[in-house]
Amino acid sequence: MRQSRPPLVRMQHIDRELRNNGYPNCTRVACHFEVSSKSIQRDIEYMRDLLHAPIEYDKKKKGYFYNKEWTFLPSAFLDRHEAEALKATKKVLSQYQGTPYYQEISSALDKILQYLPASSSENGILDIYSFEQPAPSEIDTKSFALLEDAIGKGRKIGITYHAPSKQAQTERTVHPYRLHYDQSKSTWYLIAFCELRQDTRTFAVNRIRSITPYAAGFTIPESFSIEHHLEQAFDQCTGSEEYAIAIRFTPYQSQWIKEHRWHPTQQIEEREDGSITLHMKVSALDAVKRWVMRYGKEAEVLEPEELRDMIRVEVTKMVDMYGIIL
């Protein structure tokens, strides 16, 4: 027995027959799908009355036909550009492979894509745009599922975390708040309250070596805001105190700095000589230090003094390391 087909598939078949001048009728299509003629009649009426398909009936040939050119868009909600954008989404989606719901989302897209018009270009939008496929960090799907379950149920977890800055592993009990994906790094992070540090911290998921689910629950404080937490962070690092940062960039470097959004709180002050001062409020001075030092003599920290001192110490160490005599 032929497997039952949804109305959309039946309408695709009817459209194909109409475009090929096959003059389909309700009886013949109903026999093909092993459904009632009334079901096919409703399909045709839907196409004609709601999708505005130019369908007419030819009494001599005892079948339907298109009285003018018309393109069948199956869902009635997608135009051709939206259909092609969905195909591009499949390519973009690949960077999330290995994470929960990837298979479900990918499968859902496949089900939608099979209903797109056959006449639509297979590449379409991909002939105009290309999408970089970053190399995502390795993710243990079982660990990811444990994190997701703990967040959903509001349960504490124990983690063994490898901190590359200290080259050490620590045992921590955390209250997992949110899984956050950093597009610029192609990396997943866990935002959680750490009982060891008594503060909210951001953990790279690929650096979590083990996870132990606990029965004890937790409640996210009403004062916690994921948006505020991300605003305070810089390069996914946070600290206990917020600082007003001011960095002057030379006219040469300024042209590239202005092309990017480095932080949600940033403000750019332009100067007559072509230089700029970048202002932002963050709590991770060490992360800002690493970022500023990429630009060498093209960037100068103006505020706060604590960050200037950190740069001085780093530069002094570099001078000693390279044996430079000043």
GROMACS .gro file of C-alpha atoms in nm:
model
  326
    1MET     CA    1   0.000   0.000   0.000
    2ARG     CA    2   0.131   0.345  -0.094
    3GLN     CA    3   0.233   0.550   0.209
    4SER     CA    4   0.004   0.845   0.277
    5ARG     CA    5   0.141   1.176   0.152
    6PRO     CA    6   0.075   1.521   0.303
    7PRO     CA    7  -0.128   1.772   0.098
    8LEU     CA    8   0.188   1.966   0.007
    9VAL     CA    9   0.334   1.664  -0.169
   10ARG     CA   10   0.005   1.603  -0.352
   11MET     CA   11  -0.002   1.965  -0.466
   12GLN     CA   12   0.354   1.937  -0.592
   13HIS     CA   13   0.245   1.639  -0.800
   14ILE     CA   14  -0.059   1.827  -0.934
   15ASP     CA   15   0.160   2.126  -1.022
   16ARG     CA   16   0.405   1.903  -1.206
   17GLU     CA   17   0.124   1.743  -1.406
   18LEU     CA   18  -0.024   2.083  -1.489
   19ARG     CA   19   0.310   2.226  -1.607
   20ASN     CA   20   0.370   1.917  -1.822
   21ASN     CA   21   0.023   1.954  -1.981
   22GLY     CA   22  -0.082   1.622  -1.832
   23TYR     CA   23  -0.436   1.746  -1.766
   24PRO     CA   24  -0.470   1.578  -1.426
   25ASN     CA   25  -0.814   1.518  -1.276
   26CYS     CA   26  -0.931   1.434  -0.926
   27THR     CA   27  -0.997   1.066  -0.995
   28ARG     CA   28  -0.657   0.997  -1.149
   29VAL     CA   29  -0.458   1.186  -0.883
   30ALA     CA   30  -0.666   1.029  -0.604
   31CYS     CA   31  -0.585   0.684  -0.743
   32HIS     CA   32  -0.213   0.769  -0.755
   33PHE     CA   33  -0.206   0.869  -0.388
   34GLU     CA   34  -0.477   0.625  -0.273
   35VAL     CA   35  -0.690   0.898  -0.119
   36SER     CA   36  -1.044   1.017  -0.188
   37SER     CA   37  -1.129   1.235  -0.487
   38LYS     CA   38  -1.266   1.493  -0.244
   39SER     CA   39  -0.919   1.530  -0.091
   40ILE     CA   40  -0.771   1.609  -0.433
   41GLN     CA   41  -1.056   1.848  -0.507
   42ARG     CA   42  -0.975   2.036  -0.186
   43ASP     CA   43  -0.607   2.048  -0.286
   44ILE     CA   44  -0.693   2.201  -0.622
   45GLU     CA   45  -0.933   2.450  -0.466
   46TYR     CA   46  -0.665   2.550  -0.215
   47MET     CA   47  -0.414   2.609  -0.495
   48ARG     CA   48  -0.663   2.807  -0.700
   49ASP     CA   49  -0.841   3.010  -0.428
   50LEU     CA   50  -0.567   3.073  -0.172
   51LEU     CA   51  -0.246   3.045  -0.375
   52HIS     CA   52  -0.411   3.210  -0.676
   53ALA     CA   53  -0.298   2.939  -0.916
   54PRO     CA   54  -0.447   3.000  -1.267
   55ILE     CA   55  -0.615   2.658  -1.283
   56GLU     CA   56  -0.906   2.586  -1.519
   57TYR     CA   57  -1.089   2.269  -1.621
   58ASP     CA   58  -1.096   2.144  -1.982
   59LYS     CA   59  -1.420   1.951  -2.039
   60LYS     CA   60  -1.298   1.792  -2.363
   61LYS     CA   61  -0.975   1.657  -2.211
   62LYS     CA   62  -1.142   1.593  -1.876
   63GLY     CA   63  -0.859   1.747  -1.678
   64TYR     CA   64  -0.716   2.067  -1.534
   65PHE     CA   65  -0.458   2.302  -1.691
   66TYR     CA   66  -0.277   2.631  -1.626
   67ASN     CA   67  -0.415   2.912  -1.839
   68LYS     CA   68  -0.091   3.111  -1.798
   69GLU     CA   69   0.262   3.082  -1.660
   70TRP     CA   70   0.272   3.039  -1.283
   71THR     CA   71   0.527   2.921  -1.026
   72PHE     CA   72   0.419   2.697  -0.742
   73LEU     CA   73   0.583   2.790  -0.409
   74PRO     CA   74   0.482   2.501  -0.184
   75SER     CA   75   0.452   2.659   0.156
   76ALA     CA   76   0.271   2.969   0.030
   77PHE     CA   77   0.485   3.162   0.275
   78LEU     CA   78   0.821   3.152   0.099
   79ASP     CA   79   0.921   3.351  -0.205
   80ARG     CA   80   1.206   3.231  -0.424
   81HIS     CA   81   1.473   3.433  -0.242
   82GLU     CA   82   1.358   3.301   0.096
   83ALA     CA   83   1.366   2.945  -0.040
   84GLU     CA   84   1.724   2.991  -0.160
   85ALA     CA   85   1.819   3.148   0.175
   86LEU     CA   86   1.703   2.828   0.346
   87LYS     CA   87   1.941   2.630   0.129
   88ALA     CA   88   2.224   2.859   0.235
   89THR     CA   89   2.122   2.804   0.597
   90LYS     CA   90   2.212   2.437   0.561
   91LYS     CA   91   2.568   2.539   0.482
   92VAL     CA   92   2.592   2.786   0.771
   93LEU     CA   93   2.442   2.529   1.009
   94SER     CA   94   2.738   2.295   0.966
   95GLN     CA   95   2.945   2.491   1.220
   96TYR     CA   96   2.708   2.373   1.494
   97GLN     CA   97   2.757   2.006   1.413
   98GLY     CA   98   2.798   1.793   1.722
   99THR     CA   99   2.586   2.011   1.949
  100PRO     CA  100   2.238   1.926   2.080
  101TYR     CA  101   1.954   1.986   1.835
  102TYR     CA  102   2.189   1.996   1.535
  103GLN     CA  103   2.041   1.674   1.398
  104GLU     CA  104   1.686   1.786   1.473
  105ILE     CA  105   1.732   2.126   1.310
  106SER     CA  106   1.914   1.976   1.013
  107SER     CA  107   1.638   1.719   0.968
  108ALA     CA  108   1.369   1.989   0.991
  109LEU     CA  109   1.546   2.192   0.721
  110ASP     CA  110   1.570   1.884   0.499
  111LYS     CA  111   1.196   1.831   0.530
  112ILE     CA  112   1.131   2.190   0.426
  113LEU     CA  113   1.385   2.184   0.143
  114GLN     CA  114   1.225   1.879  -0.018
  115TYR     CA  115   0.913   2.087  -0.076
  116LEU     CA  116   1.091   2.372  -0.253
  117PRO     CA  117   1.022   2.417  -0.623
  118ALA     CA  118   1.227   2.194  -0.846
  119SER     CA  119   1.272   2.486  -1.087
  120SER     CA  120   1.461   2.685  -0.821
  121SER     CA  121   1.837   2.692  -0.876
  122GLU     CA  122   2.014   2.429  -0.670
  123ASN     CA  123   2.283   2.683  -0.578
  124GLY     CA  124   2.102   3.013  -0.615
  125ILE     CA  125   2.218   3.242  -0.340
  126LEU     CA  126   2.538   3.039  -0.302
  127ASP     CA  127   2.639   3.161  -0.648
  128ILE     CA  128   2.640   3.514  -0.505
  129TYR     CA  129   2.755   3.464  -0.147
  130SER     CA  130   2.999   3.228   0.020
  131PHE     CA  131   3.018   3.143   0.387
  132GLU     CA  132   3.336   3.068   0.577
  133GLN     CA  133   3.322   2.739   0.759
  134PRO     CA  134   3.523   2.783   1.079
  135ALA     CA  135   3.690   2.489   1.246
  136PRO     CA  136   3.480   2.450   1.561
  137SER     CA  137   3.641   2.341   1.886
  138GLU     CA  138   3.597   1.974   1.970
  139ILE     CA  139   3.284   1.909   2.175
  140ASP     CA  140   3.194   1.600   2.373
  141THR     CA  141   2.826   1.558   2.289
  142LYS     CA  142   2.759   1.367   2.611
  143SER     CA  143   2.905   1.651   2.817
  144PHE     CA  144   2.707   1.903   2.617
  145ALA     CA  145   2.387   1.708   2.682
  146LEU     CA  146   2.465   1.694   3.057
  147LEU     CA  147   2.512   2.071   3.066
  148GLU     CA  148   2.190   2.129   2.878
  149ASP     CA  149   2.001   1.897   3.113
  150ALA     CA  150   2.143   2.067   3.424
  151ILE     CA  151   2.050   2.412   3.295
  152GLY     CA  152   1.699   2.299   3.204
  153LYS     CA  153   1.638   2.139   3.544
  154GLY     CA  154   1.820   2.404   3.749
  155ARG     CA  155   2.062   2.149   3.903
  156LYS     CA  156   2.415   2.209   4.030
  157ILE     CA  157   2.704   2.023   3.869
  158GLY     CA  158   3.060   1.944   3.960
  159ILE     CA  159   3.320   2.010   3.691
  160THR     CA  160   3.689   1.951   3.644
  161TYR     CA  161   3.813   2.255   3.455
  162HIS     CA  162   4.144   2.311   3.279
  163ALA     CA  163   4.257   2.675   3.299
  164PRO     CA  164   4.520   2.732   3.027
  165SER     CA  165   4.636   3.059   3.185
  166LYS     CA  166   4.755   2.870   3.495
  167GLN     CA  167   4.812   2.533   3.328
  168ALA     CA  168   4.614   2.370   3.609
  169GLN     CA  169   4.294   2.175   3.665
  170THR     CA  170   4.052   2.268   3.940
  171GLU     CA  171   3.747   2.097   4.086
  172ARG     CA  172   3.447   2.328   4.106
  173THR     CA  173   3.079   2.320   4.192
  174VAL     CA  174   2.887   2.550   3.961
  175HIS     CA  175   2.532   2.667   3.898
  176PRO     CA  176   2.495   2.650   3.518
  177TYR     CA  177   2.300   2.948   3.383
  178ARG     CA  178   2.346   2.953   3.006
  179LEU     CA  179   2.528   2.796   2.709
  180HIS     CA  180   2.667   3.075   2.492
  181TYR     CA  181   2.822   3.048   2.146
  182ASP     CA  182   3.096   3.296   2.050
  183GLN     CA  183   3.081   3.333   1.673
  184SER     CA  184   3.421   3.504   1.649
  185LYS     CA  185   3.595   3.212   1.820
  186SER     CA  186   3.368   2.930   1.700
  187THR     CA  187   3.357   2.820   2.062
  188TRP     CA  188   3.082   2.727   2.310
  189TYR     CA  189   3.096   2.865   2.664
  190LEU     CA  190   2.915   2.782   2.987
  191ILE     CA  191   2.811   3.084   3.191
  192ALA     CA  192   2.771   2.974   3.552
  193PHE     CA  193   2.801   3.083   3.913
  194CYS     CA  194   3.119   2.930   4.057
  195GLU     CA  195   3.105   2.840   4.428
  196LEU     CA  196   3.486   2.833   4.439
  197ARG     CA  197   3.520   3.194   4.319
  198GLN     CA  198   3.184   3.308   4.458
  199ASP     CA  199   3.112   3.489   4.134
  200THR     CA  200   2.973   3.433   3.787
  201ARG     CA  201   3.231   3.289   3.552
  202THR     CA  202   3.257   3.188   3.186
  203PHE     CA  203   3.397   2.842   3.110
  204ALA     CA  204   3.501   2.717   2.767
  205VAL     CA  205   3.303   2.394   2.721
  206ASN     CA  206   3.593   2.219   2.546
  207ARG     CA  207   3.810   2.278   2.856
  208ILE     CA  208   3.568   2.102   3.091
  209ARG     CA  209   3.731   1.765   3.151
  210SER     CA  210   3.449   1.600   3.347
  211ILE     CA  211   3.095   1.672   3.463
  212THR     CA  212   2.917   1.527   3.767
  213PRO     CA  213   2.541   1.596   3.794
  214TYR     CA  214   2.415   1.678   4.145
  215ALA     CA  215   2.066   1.641   4.284
  216ALA     CA  216   2.086   1.980   4.458
  217GLY     CA  217   1.912   2.260   4.278
  218PHE     CA  218   1.980   2.633   4.251
  219THR     CA  219   1.793   2.950   4.163
  220ILE     CA  220   1.926   3.214   3.928
  221PRO     CA  221   1.929   3.547   4.119
  222GLU     CA  222   1.682   3.803   3.995
  223SER     CA  223   1.969   4.051   3.976
  224PHE     CA  224   2.150   3.838   3.716
  225SER     CA  225   2.118   3.954   3.356
  226ILE     CA  226   2.279   3.756   3.075
  227GLU     CA  227   2.291   4.072   2.865
  228HIS     CA  228   2.472   4.268   3.139
  229HIS     CA  229   2.713   3.979   3.195
  230LEU     CA  230   2.807   3.968   2.827
  231GLU     CA  231   2.845   4.347   2.820
  232GLN     CA  232   3.093   4.337   3.107
  233ALA     CA  233   3.297   4.060   2.947
  234PHE     CA  234   3.578   4.114   2.700
  235ASP     CA  235   3.697   3.825   2.488
  236GLN     CA  236   3.467   3.607   2.706
  237CYS     CA  237   3.664   3.703   3.019
  238THR     CA  238   3.514   3.879   3.320
  239GLY     CA  239   3.636   4.026   3.647
  240SER     CA  240   3.490   4.141   3.976
  241GLU     CA  241   3.505   4.515   3.903
  242GLU     CA  242   3.396   4.721   3.605
  243TYR     CA  243   3.647   4.966   3.456
  244ALA     CA  244   3.613   5.260   3.220
  245ILE     CA  245   3.863   5.185   2.943
  246ALA     CA  246   4.015   5.447   2.710
  247ILE     CA  247   4.260   5.347   2.436
  248ARG     CA  248   4.411   5.585   2.181
  249PHE     CA  249   4.485   5.443   1.835
  250THR     CA  250   4.713   5.612   1.584
  251PRO     CA  251   4.568   5.750   1.258
  252TYR     CA  252   4.711   5.448   1.074
  253GLN     CA  253   4.547   5.186   1.298
  254SER     CA  254   4.227   5.384   1.352
  255GLN     CA  255   4.094   5.311   1.005
  256TRP     CA  256   4.068   4.939   1.089
  257ILE     CA  257   3.953   4.980   1.448
  258LYS     CA  258   3.653   5.183   1.328
  259GLU     CA  259   3.543   4.901   1.097
  260HIS     CA  260   3.455   4.665   1.383
  261ARG     CA  261   3.232   4.646   1.684
  262TRP     CA  262   3.470   4.541   1.961
  263HIS     CA  263   3.234   4.567   2.257
  264PRO     CA  264   2.864   4.645   2.320
  265THR     CA  265   2.951   4.952   2.530
  266GLN     CA  266   3.211   5.100   2.297
  267GLN     CA  267   3.214   5.464   2.192
  268ILE     CA  268   3.462   5.612   1.947
  269GLU     CA  269   3.598   5.964   1.986
  270GLU     CA  270   3.755   6.091   1.663
  271ARG     CA  271   4.035   6.349   1.665
  272GLU     CA  272   4.148   6.604   1.408
  273ASP     CA  273   4.479   6.428   1.342
  274GLY     CA  274   4.293   6.111   1.235
  275SER     CA  275   4.355   5.921   1.558
  276ILE     CA  276   4.069   5.791   1.772
  277THR     CA  277   4.005   5.708   2.134
  278LEU     CA  278   3.807   5.393   2.197
  279HIS     CA  279   3.597   5.402   2.514
  280MET     CA  280   3.427   5.100   2.671
  281LYS     CA  281   3.331   4.956   3.010
  282VAL     CA  282   3.459   4.608   3.088
  283SER     CA  283   3.570   4.408   3.391
  284ALA     CA  284   3.844   4.192   3.237
  285LEU     CA  285   4.162   4.401   3.235
  286ASP     CA  286   4.389   4.105   3.156
  287ALA     CA  287   4.190   4.025   2.841
  288VAL     CA  288   4.203   4.390   2.731
  289LYS     CA  289   4.579   4.394   2.795
  290ARG     CA  290   4.632   4.096   2.562
  291TRP     CA  291   4.415   4.259   2.296
  292VAL     CA  292   4.585   4.601   2.312
  293MET     CA  293   4.932   4.451   2.286
  294ARG     CA  294   4.848   4.308   1.945
  295TYR     CA  295   4.875   4.660   1.808
  296GLY     CA  296   5.215   4.746   1.956
  297LYS     CA  297   5.306   5.115   1.921
  298GLU     CA  298   4.980   5.183   1.733
  299ALA     CA  299   4.777   5.172   2.059
  300GLU     CA  300   4.818   5.348   2.394
  301VAL     CA  301   4.608   5.280   2.703
  302LEU     CA  302   4.495   5.611   2.855
  303GLU     CA  303   4.267   5.474   3.129
  304PRO     CA  304   4.258   5.316   3.380
  305GLU     CA  305   4.597   5.349   3.543
  306GLU     CA  306   4.581   4.983   3.652
  307LEU     CA  307   4.575   4.876   3.287
  308ARG     CA  308   4.862   5.112   3.198
  309ASP     CA  309   5.067   4.952   3.477
  310MET     CA  310   4.990   4.604   3.342
  311ILE     CA  311   5.115   4.711   2.997
  312ARG     CA  312   5.432   4.865   3.149
  313VAL     CA  313   5.513   4.542   3.332
  314GLU     CA  314   5.461   4.336   3.017
  315VAL     CA  315   5.676   4.567   2.805
  316THR     CA  316   5.952   4.566   3.068
  317LYS     CA  317   5.956   4.186   3.063
  318MET     CA  318   5.979   4.189   2.683
  319VAL     CA  319   6.271   4.432   2.695
  320ASP     CA  320   6.454   4.202   2.937
  321MET     CA  321   6.369   3.894   2.733
  322TYR     CA  322   6.513   4.039   2.413
  323GLY     CA  323   6.814   4.195   2.588
  324ILE     CA  324   6.728   4.545   2.471
  325ILE     CA  325   6.941   4.822   2.625
  326LEU     CA  326   6.748   5.148   2.651
   0.00000   0.00000   0.00000
